[in-house]
mmCIF file of C-alpha atoms in Angstrom:
data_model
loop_
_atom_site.group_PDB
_atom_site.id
_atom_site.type_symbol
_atom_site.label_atom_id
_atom_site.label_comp_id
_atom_site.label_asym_id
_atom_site.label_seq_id
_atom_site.Cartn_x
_atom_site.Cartn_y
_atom_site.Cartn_z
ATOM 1 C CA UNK A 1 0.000 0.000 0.000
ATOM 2 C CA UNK A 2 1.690 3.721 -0.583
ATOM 3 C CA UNK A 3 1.994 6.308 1.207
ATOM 4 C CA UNK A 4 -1.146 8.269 2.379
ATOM 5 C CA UNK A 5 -1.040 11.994 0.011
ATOM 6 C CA UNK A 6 -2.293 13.719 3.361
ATOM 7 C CA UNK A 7 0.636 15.753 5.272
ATOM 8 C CA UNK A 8 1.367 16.149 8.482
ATOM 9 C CA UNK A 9 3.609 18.333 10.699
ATOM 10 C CA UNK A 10 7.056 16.920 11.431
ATOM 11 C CA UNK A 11 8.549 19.593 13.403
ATOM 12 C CA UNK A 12 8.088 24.059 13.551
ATOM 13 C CA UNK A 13 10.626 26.793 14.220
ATOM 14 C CA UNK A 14 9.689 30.195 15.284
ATOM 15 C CA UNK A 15 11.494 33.925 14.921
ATOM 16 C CA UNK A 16 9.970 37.119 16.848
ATOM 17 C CA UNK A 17 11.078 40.864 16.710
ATOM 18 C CA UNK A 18 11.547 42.548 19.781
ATOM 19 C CA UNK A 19 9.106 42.463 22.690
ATOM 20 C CA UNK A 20 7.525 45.878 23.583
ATOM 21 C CA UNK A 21 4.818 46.321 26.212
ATOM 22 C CA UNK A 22 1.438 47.950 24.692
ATOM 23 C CA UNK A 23 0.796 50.215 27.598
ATOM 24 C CA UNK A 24 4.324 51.645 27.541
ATOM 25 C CA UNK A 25 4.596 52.369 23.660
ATOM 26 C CA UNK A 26 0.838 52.944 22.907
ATOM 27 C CA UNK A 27 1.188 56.950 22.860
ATOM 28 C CA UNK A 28 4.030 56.502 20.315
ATOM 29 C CA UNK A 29 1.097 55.208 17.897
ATOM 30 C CA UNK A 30 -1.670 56.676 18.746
ATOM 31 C CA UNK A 31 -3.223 59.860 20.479
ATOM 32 C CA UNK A 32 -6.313 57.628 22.919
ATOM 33 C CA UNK A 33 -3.960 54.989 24.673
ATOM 34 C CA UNK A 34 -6.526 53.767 26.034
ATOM 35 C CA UNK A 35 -8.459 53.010 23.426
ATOM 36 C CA UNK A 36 -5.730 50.438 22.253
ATOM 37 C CA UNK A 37 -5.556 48.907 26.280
ATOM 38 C CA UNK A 38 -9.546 48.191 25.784
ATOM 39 C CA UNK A 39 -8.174 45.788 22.888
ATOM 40 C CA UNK A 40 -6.792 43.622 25.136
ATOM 41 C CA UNK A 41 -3.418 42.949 23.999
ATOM 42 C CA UNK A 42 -0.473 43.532 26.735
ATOM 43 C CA UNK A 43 2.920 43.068 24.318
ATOM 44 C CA UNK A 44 3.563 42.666 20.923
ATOM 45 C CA UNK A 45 6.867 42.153 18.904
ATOM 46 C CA UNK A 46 8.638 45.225 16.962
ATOM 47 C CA UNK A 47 11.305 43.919 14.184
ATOM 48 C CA UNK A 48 14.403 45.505 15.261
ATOM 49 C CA UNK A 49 15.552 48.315 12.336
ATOM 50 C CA UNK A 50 17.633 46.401 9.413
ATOM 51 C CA UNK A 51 15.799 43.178 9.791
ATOM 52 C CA UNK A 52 13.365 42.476 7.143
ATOM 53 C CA UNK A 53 10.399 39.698 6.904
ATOM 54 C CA UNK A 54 12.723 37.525 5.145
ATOM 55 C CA UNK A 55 15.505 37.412 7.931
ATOM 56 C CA UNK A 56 12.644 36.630 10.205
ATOM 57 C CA UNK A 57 11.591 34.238 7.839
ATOM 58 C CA UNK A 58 14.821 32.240 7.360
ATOM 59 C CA UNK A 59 15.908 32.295 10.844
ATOM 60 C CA UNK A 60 11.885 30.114 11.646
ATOM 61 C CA UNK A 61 12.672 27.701 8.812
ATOM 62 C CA UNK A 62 16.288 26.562 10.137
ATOM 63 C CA UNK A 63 14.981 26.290 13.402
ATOM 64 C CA UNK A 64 12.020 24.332 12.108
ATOM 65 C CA UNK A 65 14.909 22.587 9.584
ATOM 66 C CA UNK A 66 16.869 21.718 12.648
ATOM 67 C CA UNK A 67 14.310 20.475 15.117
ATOM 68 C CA UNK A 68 13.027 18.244 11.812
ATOM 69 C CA UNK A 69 16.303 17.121 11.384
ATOM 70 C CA UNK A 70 16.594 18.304 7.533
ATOM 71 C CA UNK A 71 18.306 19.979 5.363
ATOM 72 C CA UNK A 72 17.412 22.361 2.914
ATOM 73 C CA UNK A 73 18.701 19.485 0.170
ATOM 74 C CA UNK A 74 15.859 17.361 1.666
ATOM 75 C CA UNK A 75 13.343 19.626 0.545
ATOM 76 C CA UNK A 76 11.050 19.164 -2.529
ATOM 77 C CA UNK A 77 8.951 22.401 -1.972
ATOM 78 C CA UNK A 78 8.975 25.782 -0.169
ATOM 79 C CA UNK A 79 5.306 28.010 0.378
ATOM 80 C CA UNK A 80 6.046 31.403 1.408
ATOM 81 C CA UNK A 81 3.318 33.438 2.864
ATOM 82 C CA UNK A 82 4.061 37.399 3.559
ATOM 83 C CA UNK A 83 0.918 39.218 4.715
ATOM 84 C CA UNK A 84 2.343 42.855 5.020
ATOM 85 C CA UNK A 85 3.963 44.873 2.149
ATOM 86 C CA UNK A 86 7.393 43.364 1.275
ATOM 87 C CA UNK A 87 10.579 44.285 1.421
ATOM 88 C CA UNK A 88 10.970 45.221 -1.980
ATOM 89 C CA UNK A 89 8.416 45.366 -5.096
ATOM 90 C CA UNK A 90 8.915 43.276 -8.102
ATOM 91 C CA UNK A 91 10.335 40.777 -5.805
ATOM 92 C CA UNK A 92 9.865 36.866 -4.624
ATOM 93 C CA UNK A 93 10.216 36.661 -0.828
ATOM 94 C CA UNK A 94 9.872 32.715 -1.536
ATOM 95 C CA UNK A 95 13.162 32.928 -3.764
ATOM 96 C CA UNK A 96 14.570 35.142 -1.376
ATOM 97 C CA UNK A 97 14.192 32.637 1.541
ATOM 98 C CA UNK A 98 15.316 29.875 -0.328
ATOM 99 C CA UNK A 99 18.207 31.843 -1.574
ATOM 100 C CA UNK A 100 18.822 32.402 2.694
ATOM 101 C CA UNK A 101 18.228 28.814 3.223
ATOM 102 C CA UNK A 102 20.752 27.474 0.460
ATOM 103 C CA UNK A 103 18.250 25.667 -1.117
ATOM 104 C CA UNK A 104 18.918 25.598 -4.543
ATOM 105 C CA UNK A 105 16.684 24.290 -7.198
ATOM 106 C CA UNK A 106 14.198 23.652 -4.832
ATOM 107 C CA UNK A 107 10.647 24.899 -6.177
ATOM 108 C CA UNK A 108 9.062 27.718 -4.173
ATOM 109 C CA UNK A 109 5.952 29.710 -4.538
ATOM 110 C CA UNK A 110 4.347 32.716 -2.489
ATOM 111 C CA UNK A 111 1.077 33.195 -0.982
ATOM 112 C CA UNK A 112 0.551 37.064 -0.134
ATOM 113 C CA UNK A 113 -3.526 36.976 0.578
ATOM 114 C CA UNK A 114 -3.288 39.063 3.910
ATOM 115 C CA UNK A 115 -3.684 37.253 7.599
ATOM 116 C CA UNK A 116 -5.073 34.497 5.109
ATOM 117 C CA UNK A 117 -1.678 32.936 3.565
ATOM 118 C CA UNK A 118 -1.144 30.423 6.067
ATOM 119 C CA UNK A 119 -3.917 28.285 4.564
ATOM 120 C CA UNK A 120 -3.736 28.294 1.001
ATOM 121 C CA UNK A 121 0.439 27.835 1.246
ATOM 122 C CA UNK A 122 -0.578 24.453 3.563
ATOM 123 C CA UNK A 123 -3.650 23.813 0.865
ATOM 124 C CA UNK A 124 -0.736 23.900 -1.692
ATOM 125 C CA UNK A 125 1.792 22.038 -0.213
ATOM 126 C CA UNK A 126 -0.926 19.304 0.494
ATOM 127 C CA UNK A 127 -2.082 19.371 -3.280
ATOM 128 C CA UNK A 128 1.309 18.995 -4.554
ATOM 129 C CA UNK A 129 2.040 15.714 -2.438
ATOM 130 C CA UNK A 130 -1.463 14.635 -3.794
ATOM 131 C CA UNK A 131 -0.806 15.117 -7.174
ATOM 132 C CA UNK A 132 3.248 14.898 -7.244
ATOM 133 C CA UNK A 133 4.713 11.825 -6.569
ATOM 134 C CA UNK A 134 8.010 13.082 -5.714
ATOM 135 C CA UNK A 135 7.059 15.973 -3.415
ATOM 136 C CA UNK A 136 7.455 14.249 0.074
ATOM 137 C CA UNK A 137 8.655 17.097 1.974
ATOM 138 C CA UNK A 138 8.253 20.570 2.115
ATOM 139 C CA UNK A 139 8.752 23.838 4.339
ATOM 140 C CA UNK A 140 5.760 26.465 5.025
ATOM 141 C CA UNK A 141 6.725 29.680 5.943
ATOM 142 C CA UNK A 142 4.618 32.417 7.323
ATOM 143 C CA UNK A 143 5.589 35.793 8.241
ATOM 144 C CA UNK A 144 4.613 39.341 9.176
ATOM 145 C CA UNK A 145 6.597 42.579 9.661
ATOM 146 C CA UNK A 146 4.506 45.494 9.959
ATOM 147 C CA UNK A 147 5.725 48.277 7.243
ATOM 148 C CA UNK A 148 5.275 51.265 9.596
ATOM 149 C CA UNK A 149 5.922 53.641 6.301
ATOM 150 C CA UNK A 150 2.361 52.061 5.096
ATOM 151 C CA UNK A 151 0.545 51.908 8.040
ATOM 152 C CA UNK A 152 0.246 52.642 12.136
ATOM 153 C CA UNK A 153 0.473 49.439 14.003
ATOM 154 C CA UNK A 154 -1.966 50.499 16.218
ATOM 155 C CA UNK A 155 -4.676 51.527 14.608
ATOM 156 C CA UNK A 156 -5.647 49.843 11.085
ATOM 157 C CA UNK A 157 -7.841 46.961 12.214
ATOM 158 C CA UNK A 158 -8.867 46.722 15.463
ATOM 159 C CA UNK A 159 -5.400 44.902 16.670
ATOM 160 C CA UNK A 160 -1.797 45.043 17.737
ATOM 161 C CA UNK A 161 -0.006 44.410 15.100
ATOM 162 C CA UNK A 162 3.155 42.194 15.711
ATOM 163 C CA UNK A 163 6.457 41.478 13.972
ATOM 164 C CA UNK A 164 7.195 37.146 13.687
ATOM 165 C CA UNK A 165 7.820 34.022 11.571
ATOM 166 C CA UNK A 166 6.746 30.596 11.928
ATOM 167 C CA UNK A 167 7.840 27.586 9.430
ATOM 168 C CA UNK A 168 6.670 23.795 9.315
ATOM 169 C CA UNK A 169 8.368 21.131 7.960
ATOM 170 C CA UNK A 170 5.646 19.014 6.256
ATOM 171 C CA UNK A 171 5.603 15.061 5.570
ATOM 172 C CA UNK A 172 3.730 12.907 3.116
ATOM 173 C CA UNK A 173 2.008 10.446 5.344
ATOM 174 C CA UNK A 174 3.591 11.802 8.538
ATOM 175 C CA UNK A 175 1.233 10.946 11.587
ATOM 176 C CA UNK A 176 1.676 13.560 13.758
ATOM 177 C CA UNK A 177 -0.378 17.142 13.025
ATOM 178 C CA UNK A 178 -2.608 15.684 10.309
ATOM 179 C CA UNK A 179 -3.907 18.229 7.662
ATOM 180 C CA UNK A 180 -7.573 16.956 6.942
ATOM 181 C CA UNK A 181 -9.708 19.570 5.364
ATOM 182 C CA UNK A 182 -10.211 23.082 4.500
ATOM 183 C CA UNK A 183 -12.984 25.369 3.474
ATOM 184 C CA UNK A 184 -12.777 29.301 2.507
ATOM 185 C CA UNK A 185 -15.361 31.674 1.767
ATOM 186 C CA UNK A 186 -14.587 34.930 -0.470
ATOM 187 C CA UNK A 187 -17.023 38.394 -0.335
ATOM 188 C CA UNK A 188 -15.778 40.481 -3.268
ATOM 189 C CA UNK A 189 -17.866 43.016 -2.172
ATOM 190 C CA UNK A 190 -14.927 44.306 0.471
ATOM 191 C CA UNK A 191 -12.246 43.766 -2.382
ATOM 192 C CA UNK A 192 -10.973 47.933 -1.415
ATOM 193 C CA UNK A 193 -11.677 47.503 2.457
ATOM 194 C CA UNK A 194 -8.246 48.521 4.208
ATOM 195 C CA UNK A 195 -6.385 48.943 1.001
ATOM 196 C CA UNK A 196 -3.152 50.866 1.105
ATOM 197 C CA UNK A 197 -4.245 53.994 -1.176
ATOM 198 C CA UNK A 198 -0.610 54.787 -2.823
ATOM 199 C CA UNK A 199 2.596 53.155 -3.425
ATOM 200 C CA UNK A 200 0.809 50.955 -5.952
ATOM 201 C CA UNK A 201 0.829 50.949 -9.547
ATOM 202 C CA UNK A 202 -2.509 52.823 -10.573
ATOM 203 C CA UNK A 203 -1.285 55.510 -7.641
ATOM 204 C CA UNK A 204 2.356 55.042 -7.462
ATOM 205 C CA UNK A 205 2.917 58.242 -5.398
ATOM 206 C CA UNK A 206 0.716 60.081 -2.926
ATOM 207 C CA UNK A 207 -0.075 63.289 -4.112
ATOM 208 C CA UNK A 208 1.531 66.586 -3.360
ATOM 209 C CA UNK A 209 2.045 67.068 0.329
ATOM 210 C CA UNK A 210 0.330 64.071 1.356
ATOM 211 C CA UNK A 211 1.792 61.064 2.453
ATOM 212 C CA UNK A 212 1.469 57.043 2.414
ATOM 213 C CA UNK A 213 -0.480 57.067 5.431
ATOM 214 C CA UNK A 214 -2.492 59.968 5.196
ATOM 215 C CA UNK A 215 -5.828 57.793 4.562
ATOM 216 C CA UNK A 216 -6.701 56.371 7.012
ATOM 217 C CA UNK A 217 -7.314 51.890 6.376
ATOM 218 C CA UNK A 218 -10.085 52.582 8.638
ATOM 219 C CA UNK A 219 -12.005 55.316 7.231
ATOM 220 C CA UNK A 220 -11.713 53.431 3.884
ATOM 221 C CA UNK A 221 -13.843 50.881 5.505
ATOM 222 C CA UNK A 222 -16.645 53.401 7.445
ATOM 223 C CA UNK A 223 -16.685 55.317 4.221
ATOM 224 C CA UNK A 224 -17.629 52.106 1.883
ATOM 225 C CA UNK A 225 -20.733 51.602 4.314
ATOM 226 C CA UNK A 226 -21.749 55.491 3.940
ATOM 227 C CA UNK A 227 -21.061 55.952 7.802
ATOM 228 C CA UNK A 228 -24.286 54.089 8.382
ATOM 229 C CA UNK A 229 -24.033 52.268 11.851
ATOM 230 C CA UNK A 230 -26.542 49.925 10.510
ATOM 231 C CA UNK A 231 -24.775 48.631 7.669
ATOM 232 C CA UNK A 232 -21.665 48.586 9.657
ATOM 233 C CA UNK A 233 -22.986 46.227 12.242
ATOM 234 C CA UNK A 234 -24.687 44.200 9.751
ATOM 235 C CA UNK A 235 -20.423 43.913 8.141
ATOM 236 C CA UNK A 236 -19.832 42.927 11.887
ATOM 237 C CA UNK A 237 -22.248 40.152 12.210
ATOM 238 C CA UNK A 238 -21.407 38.883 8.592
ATOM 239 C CA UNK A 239 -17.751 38.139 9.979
ATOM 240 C CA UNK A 240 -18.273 36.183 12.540
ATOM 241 C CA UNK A 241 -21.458 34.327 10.983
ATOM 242 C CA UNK A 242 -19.313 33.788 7.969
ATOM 243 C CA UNK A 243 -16.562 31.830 10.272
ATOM 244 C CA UNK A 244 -19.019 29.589 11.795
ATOM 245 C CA UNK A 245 -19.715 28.621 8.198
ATOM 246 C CA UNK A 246 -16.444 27.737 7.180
ATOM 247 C CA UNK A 247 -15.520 26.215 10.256
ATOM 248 C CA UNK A 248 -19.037 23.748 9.586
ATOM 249 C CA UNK A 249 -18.028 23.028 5.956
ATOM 250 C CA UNK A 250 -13.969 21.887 6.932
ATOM 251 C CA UNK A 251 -16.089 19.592 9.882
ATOM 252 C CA UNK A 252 -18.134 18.359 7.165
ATOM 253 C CA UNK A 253 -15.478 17.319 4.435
ATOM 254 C CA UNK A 254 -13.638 15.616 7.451
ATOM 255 C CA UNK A 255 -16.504 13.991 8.869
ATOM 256 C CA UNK A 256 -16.663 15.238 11.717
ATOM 257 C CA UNK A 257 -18.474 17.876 13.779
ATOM 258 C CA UNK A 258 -18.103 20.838 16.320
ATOM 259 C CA UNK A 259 -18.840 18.243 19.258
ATOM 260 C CA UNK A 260 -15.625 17.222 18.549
ATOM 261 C CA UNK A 261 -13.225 20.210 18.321
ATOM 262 C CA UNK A 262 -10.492 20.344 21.124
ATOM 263 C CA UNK A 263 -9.595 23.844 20.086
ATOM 264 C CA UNK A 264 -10.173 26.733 17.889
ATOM 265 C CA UNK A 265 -7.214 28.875 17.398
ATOM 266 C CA UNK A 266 -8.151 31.982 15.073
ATOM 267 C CA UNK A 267 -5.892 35.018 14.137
ATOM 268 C CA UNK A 268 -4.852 37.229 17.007
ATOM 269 C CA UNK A 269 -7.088 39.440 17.030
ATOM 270 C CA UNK A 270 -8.862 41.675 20.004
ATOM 271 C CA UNK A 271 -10.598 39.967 22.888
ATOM 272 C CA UNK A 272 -14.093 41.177 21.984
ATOM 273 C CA UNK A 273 -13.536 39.464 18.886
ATOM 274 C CA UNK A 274 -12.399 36.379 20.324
ATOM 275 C CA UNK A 275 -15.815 36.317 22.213
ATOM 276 C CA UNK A 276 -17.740 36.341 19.524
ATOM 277 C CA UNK A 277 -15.933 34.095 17.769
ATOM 278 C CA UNK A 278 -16.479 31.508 20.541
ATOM 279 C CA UNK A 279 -20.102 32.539 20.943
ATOM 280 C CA UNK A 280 -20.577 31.822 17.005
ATOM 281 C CA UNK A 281 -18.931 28.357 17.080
ATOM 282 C CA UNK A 282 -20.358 27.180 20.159
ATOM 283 C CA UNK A 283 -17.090 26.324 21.879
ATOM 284 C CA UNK A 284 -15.597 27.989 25.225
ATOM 285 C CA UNK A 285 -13.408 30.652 25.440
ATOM 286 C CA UNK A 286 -10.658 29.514 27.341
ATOM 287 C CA UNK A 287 -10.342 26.613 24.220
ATOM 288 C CA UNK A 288 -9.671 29.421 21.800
ATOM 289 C CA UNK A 289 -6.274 30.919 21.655
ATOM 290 C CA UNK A 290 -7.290 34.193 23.286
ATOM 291 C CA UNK A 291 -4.609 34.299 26.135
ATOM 292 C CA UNK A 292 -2.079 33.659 23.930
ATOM 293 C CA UNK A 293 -3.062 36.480 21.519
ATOM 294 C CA UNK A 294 -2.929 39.404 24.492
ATOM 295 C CA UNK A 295 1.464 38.630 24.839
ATOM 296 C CA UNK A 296 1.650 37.984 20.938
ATOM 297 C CA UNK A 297 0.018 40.576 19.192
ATOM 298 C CA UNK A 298 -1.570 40.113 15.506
ATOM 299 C CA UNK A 299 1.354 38.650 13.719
ATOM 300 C CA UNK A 300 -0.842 38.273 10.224
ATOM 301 C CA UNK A 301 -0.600 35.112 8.876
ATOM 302 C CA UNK A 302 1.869 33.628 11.183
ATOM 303 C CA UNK A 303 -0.687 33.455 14.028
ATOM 304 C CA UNK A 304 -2.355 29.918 13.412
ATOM 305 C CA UNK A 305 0.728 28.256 13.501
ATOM 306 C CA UNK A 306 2.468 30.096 16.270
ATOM 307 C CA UNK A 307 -0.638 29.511 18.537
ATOM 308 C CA UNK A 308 -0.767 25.916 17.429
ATOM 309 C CA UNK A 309 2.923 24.890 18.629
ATOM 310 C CA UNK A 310 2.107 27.338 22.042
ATOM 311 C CA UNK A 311 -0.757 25.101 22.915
ATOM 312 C CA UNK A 312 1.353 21.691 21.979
ATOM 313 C CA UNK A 313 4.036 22.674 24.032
ATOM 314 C CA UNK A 314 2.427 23.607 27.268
ATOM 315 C CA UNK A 315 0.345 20.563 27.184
ATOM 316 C CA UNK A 316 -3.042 21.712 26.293
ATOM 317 C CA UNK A 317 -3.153 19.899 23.017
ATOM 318 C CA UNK A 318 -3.139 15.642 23.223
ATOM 319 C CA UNK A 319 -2.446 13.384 20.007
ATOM 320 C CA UNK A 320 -5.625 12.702 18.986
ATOM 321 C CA UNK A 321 -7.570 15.991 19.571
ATOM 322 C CA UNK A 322 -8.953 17.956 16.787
ATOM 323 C CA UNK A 323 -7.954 21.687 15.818
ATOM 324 C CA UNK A 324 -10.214 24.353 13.690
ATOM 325 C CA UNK A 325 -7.652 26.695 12.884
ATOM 326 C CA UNK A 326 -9.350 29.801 11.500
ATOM 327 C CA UNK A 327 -9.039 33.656 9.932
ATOM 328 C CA UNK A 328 -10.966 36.145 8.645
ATOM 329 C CA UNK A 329 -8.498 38.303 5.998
ATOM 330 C CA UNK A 330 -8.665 41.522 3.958
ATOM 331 C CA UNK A 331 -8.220 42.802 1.621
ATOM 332 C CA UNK A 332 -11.181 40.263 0.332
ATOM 333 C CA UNK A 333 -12.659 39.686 2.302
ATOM 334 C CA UNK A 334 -11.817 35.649 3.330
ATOM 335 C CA UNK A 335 -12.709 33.478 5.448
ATOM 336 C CA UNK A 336 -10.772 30.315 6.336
ATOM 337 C CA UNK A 337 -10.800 26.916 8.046
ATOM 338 C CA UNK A 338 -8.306 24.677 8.289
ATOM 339 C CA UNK A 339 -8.208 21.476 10.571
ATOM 340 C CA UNK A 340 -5.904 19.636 11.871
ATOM 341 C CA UNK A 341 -5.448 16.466 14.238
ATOM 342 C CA UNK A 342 -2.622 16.675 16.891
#
């Protein structure tokens, strides 16, 4: 008999920028501290000046390399995902961390679709061992480093943003961490919500005596529903009604169902969020990954899998027990499930 096509998780390796505490640094960001304290978070990480998302990037992936006990020659396949500008334009991150790693020749692609990446780089590692016969092992890599020229840290979507990397080395067949479904969910509606307004190619430079961040990501979004607290609420409701969804239609692919979910680990996002997000599913809040998000901070797409090895290694997570790893992402917007068995 060969070699089950489904992947699992052999081994991870993690990379943060500096700590900083949210109370102490919030007036840097923004003018109502306390608005960003009500969020929840207590520290976040701050990449220290010169290092980019791909040193962060390379220096997870040979520690998840190492504790895997691979090389870079062992691999058959790297996913990238980068959910904040990048370093440079015109440019592959994924060939640039493959270039770090000394991987050469291996094949590499890059997933840049926001706090969403994480998913659709494991979606495509898991299709290529399904339809490849000689992909057997690959590397995801997930990172964020918040481009403070583009944006304010604390204040463009109701979190704390964070600087970090995460990378898994993946296994054909490997029994430990078991990929077993996915389901996503895409509103084009929201397409502009949060967009960055210049630095782009239809407006490649803001316009006399404005700058990058002079529009606010925010007031983008109140401005598409006409101010109207109605329709605003109605967006609110839609995202966490729209998780529940995709969270039901990964259970169902699977086979299984939400009596069954261990934990739910969803981006890092605010603790009101996190509430309703448990409320929505039907499972507690102290099985989320809600603690953990108030010391990490919003780390875009490298949250699931951060969270994931967190719970694993202080023992809240047993083989056996089922994960619903989850996002909501814009631009978009997405929605995301992805489960997993420890």
């Amino acid at each position: 008999m060969g070699t089950s096509p489904e992947l699992g998780i052999v081994a991870m390796g993690m990379a943060f920028g500096e700590r900083r505490d949210v109370s102490a640094t919030a007036a840097d960001y923004v003018p109502d501290p306390e608005a960003v304290a009500s969020l929840g978070y207590r520290t976040y990480h701050r990449a220290a000046p010169g290092v980019t998302a791909v040193d962060l990037a390379a220096e997870a992936a040979r520690e998840a390399l190492e504790n895997a006990d691979v090389t870079a020659a062992d691999l058959d396949l790297i996913a990238v995902g980068n959910s904040d500008v990048p370093d440079y334009l015109g440019w592959d991150p994924s060939a640039a961390v493959a270039r770090a790693l000394g991987a050469h020749g291996t094949p590499t692609v890059l997933f840049t679709q926001a706090c969403a990446a994480w998913s659709p780089a494991l979606d495509h590692a898991a299709g290529a061992m399904a339809l490849s016969p000689g992909v057997g092992t690959a590397l995801v890599v997930l990172v964020n480093v918040m481009s403070e020229a583009h944006g304010n840290r604390m204040d463009f979507n109701g979190c704390v943003a964070s600087d970090g990397a995460v990378a898994a080395v993946v296994r054909r067949g490997h029994p430990r961490l078991r990929r077993l479904s996915s389901a996503q969910f895409t509103n084009p509606e929201y397409a502009d919500l949060f967009r960055i307004e210049y630095g782009g190619a239809a407006v490649p430079l803001p316009p006399p005596g404005r700058g990058l961040k002079d529009v606010s990501p925010m007031a983008s979004v109140y401005r598409h529903f006409d101010r109207d607290p109605e329709r605003f609420q109605a967006f609110m409701k839609e995202i966490t009604a729209r998780l529940a969804d995709v969270v039901d239609e990964a259970l169902a692919r699977a086979g299984r169902d939400r009596s069954e979910l261990a934990r739910l680990i969803h981006i890092n996002d605010n603790q009101q969020t996190f509430r309703a997000v448990a409320d929505a599913v039907g499972i507690p809040l102290a099985h989320t990954n809600a603690e953990l998000a108030r010391s990490l901070g919003h780390m875009g797409c490298a949250d699931q899998l951060v969270c994931l090895w967190r719970h694993i290694e202080a023992g809240e997570l047993a083989r056996g027990d089922l994960v619903a790893l989850t996002g909501v992402a814009s631009p978009g917007m997405h929605w995301f499930c992805t489960l997993v068995e420890v």
